Coordinates of C-alpha atoms in Angstrom, one line a residue:
M1 CA -7.1 -2.7 -22.7
C2 CA -7.8 -5.6 -20.3
S3 CA -9.3 -4.9 -17.0
S4 CA -6.1 -6.2 -15.3
D5 CA -4.2 -3.3 -16.9
L6 CA -6.3 -0.7 -15.1
Q7 CA -4.7 1.2 -12.3
P8 CA -7.3 3.2 -10.2
D9 CA -6.4 6.6 -9.0
V10 CA -8.1 5.9 -5.6
I11 CA -10.0 3.1 -4.0
Q12 CA -13.1 3.8 -1.9
C13 CA -14.1 0.9 0.3
Y14 CA -16.1 0.0 3.4
H15 CA -13.8 -0.4 6.5
N16 CA -14.0 0.0 10.2
V17 CA -12.5 -1.7 13.3
A18 CA -15.1 -4.4 13.3
D19 CA -14.9 -5.2 9.6
K20 CA -12.0 -7.3 8.4
S21 CA -13.0 -7.7 4.7
F22 CA -10.4 -5.0 3.6
E23 CA -7.6 -7.3 4.9
R24 CA -9.2 -10.7 4.2
S25 CA -10.0 -9.9 0.6
G26 CA -6.4 -9.0 -0.2
L27 CA -7.3 -5.4 -1.0
K28 CA -5.1 -4.0 1.7
K29 CA -2.1 -6.0 0.4
W30 CA -2.8 -4.7 -3.1
V31 CA -3.3 -1.1 -2.0
L32 CA 0.0 -1.2 -0.1
E33 CA 1.9 -2.9 -2.9
N34 CA 0.6 -0.4 -5.5
Q35 CA 0.7 2.6 -3.2
T36 CA -2.9 3.4 -4.1
P37 CA -4.7 6.1 -2.1
T38 CA -7.6 4.7 -0.2
V39 CA -10.7 6.3 1.2
F40 CA -12.7 4.4 3.9
F41 CA -16.3 4.9 4.6
S42 CA -18.7 3.6 7.3
A43 CA -16.0 4.1 9.9
L44 CA -18.5 4.2 12.7
R45 CA -20.9 1.7 11.2
Q46 CA -23.8 4.2 11.3
G47 CA -23.2 4.7 15.0
L48 CA -23.2 1.0 16.1
L49 CA -19.5 1.2 17.0
L50 CA -20.2 4.1 19.3
G51 CA -22.3 1.9 21.6
K52 CA -25.2 4.4 21.4
Y53 CA -27.8 1.8 20.5
T54 CA -29.0 -0.1 23.6
E55 CA -32.2 -1.6 22.3
R56 CA -33.5 -3.0 19.0
T57 CA -34.1 -0.3 16.4
E58 CA -36.5 -0.7 13.6
F59 CA -36.1 1.6 10.5
C60 CA -38.6 2.6 7.9
V61 CA -38.8 0.8 4.6
G62 CA -36.1 2.3 2.3
D63 CA -33.7 3.0 5.1
F64 CA -30.5 1.0 4.4
R65 CA -30.0 0.4 8.1
R66 CA -33.0 -1.8 8.1
N67 CA -30.8 -4.5 6.5
I68 CA -28.0 -4.3 9.1
A69 CA -28.6 -7.1 11.6
G70 CA -26.6 -5.3 14.3
F71 CA -29.5 -2.9 14.9
T72 CA -31.7 -5.7 16.1
D73 CA -29.2 -8.1 17.8
I74 CA -29.4 -7.2 21.5
E75 CA -26.4 -9.4 22.4
L76 CA -24.3 -7.6 19.8
L77 CA -25.6 -4.2 20.9
D78 CA -24.6 -5.0 24.5
R79 CA -21.1 -6.1 23.4
L80 CA -20.6 -3.0 21.2
A81 CA -21.6 -0.8 24.1
S82 CA -19.1 -2.6 26.4
Y83 CA -16.3 -2.5 23.8
A84 CA -17.0 1.2 23.3
K85 CA -16.4 1.9 27.0
I86 CA -13.2 -0.2 27.0
A87 CA -11.9 1.6 23.9
E88 CA -12.7 5.0 25.3
N89 CA -10.8 4.1 28.5
L90 CA -7.7 3.2 26.5
L91 CA -7.3 6.9 25.7
P92 CA -8.5 8.7 28.8
L93 CA -6.6 12.0 28.2
E94 CA -8.0 12.6 24.7
Q95 CA -10.8 15.1 24.1
E96 CA -12.7 12.5 22.0
P97 CA -11.3 9.2 23.2
L98 CA -13.8 6.9 21.6
L99 CA -13.8 8.6 18.2
S100 CA -9.9 8.6 18.3
A101 CA -9.9 4.9 19.3
L102 CA -12.2 4.0 16.4
I103 CA -10.6 6.3 13.7
A104 CA -6.9 6.1 14.4
P105 CA -6.5 2.5 13.4
L106 CA -8.2 3.2 10.0
I107 CA -6.0 6.2 9.3
R108 CA -2.9 4.2 10.2
T109 CA -3.9 1.4 7.8
S110 CA -2.1 2.9 4.9
P111 CA 0.2 5.9 4.4
K112 CA -2.2 7.1 1.6
S113 CA -5.6 6.6 3.3
A114 CA -8.4 8.9 4.4
T115 CA -11.5 8.2 6.4
L116 CA -14.9 9.6 5.8
I117 CA -16.9 10.2 8.9
G118 CA -20.5 11.1 8.6
A119 CA -21.9 14.0 10.7
R120 CA -25.5 15.2 10.9
N121 CA -25.1 18.3 13.1
V122 CA -22.6 20.9 14.4
N123 CA -21.9 19.0 17.6
Q124 CA -20.8 15.9 15.7
L125 CA -18.6 18.1 13.5
E126 CA -17.0 19.6 16.5
S127 CA -16.4 16.2 18.0
I128 CA -14.8 15.0 14.8
S129 CA -12.5 18.0 14.8
K130 CA -11.0 16.8 18.1
I131 CA -10.0 13.3 17.0
Q132 CA -6.4 12.5 17.7
T133 CA -4.7 10.1 15.3
S134 CA -1.3 10.0 17.0
V135 CA -2.3 7.0 19.0
P136 CA 0.5 4.7 20.1
D137 CA 0.9 1.5 18.1
A138 CA 0.4 -0.6 21.3
I139 CA -3.1 1.0 21.8
I140 CA -3.9 0.5 18.1
R141 CA -3.2 -3.2 18.5
Q142 CA -5.4 -3.3 21.7
I143 CA -8.2 -1.7 19.9
K144 CA -8.0 -4.0 16.9
K145 CA -7.8 -7.1 19.2
L146 CA -10.8 -5.8 21.2
Y147 CA -13.1 -5.8 18.1
D148 CA -11.5 -9.0 16.6
D149 CA -14.5 -11.2 17.5
I150 CA -17.1 -8.9 15.9
E151 CA -18.0 -8.7 12.3
I152 CA -20.6 -6.1 11.3

């Protein structure tokens, strides 16, 4: 059997509102054409997209975040914090407007997609449970456009 004959049961890939590699690589087109279920991870980019980092953060040797430039780029951190506030204000009536703004575009990427969202405590799990995915298309477009100039 040639590798081109393989049809995966599911694709798991890195994807978030600030990462366009899923589309640019052609994987999105392939997934949609083949109706292949897709699972996205790193939806919040280890918290960077939440705008919660406001200063350079150094991580211990062995922590994979040590290799992510976004944690040490003050200009990028400032922009991400600003974008997080704008995104949050696009959905003012939601219980978790920022999480909804960051996750809804991913869930709507494909009819057979799911998004993995990491949580480290009960409060984060409760917040995740309040995410709304029925965000209007116009808002989804605004969110995608907002993060269009960032690649992390």
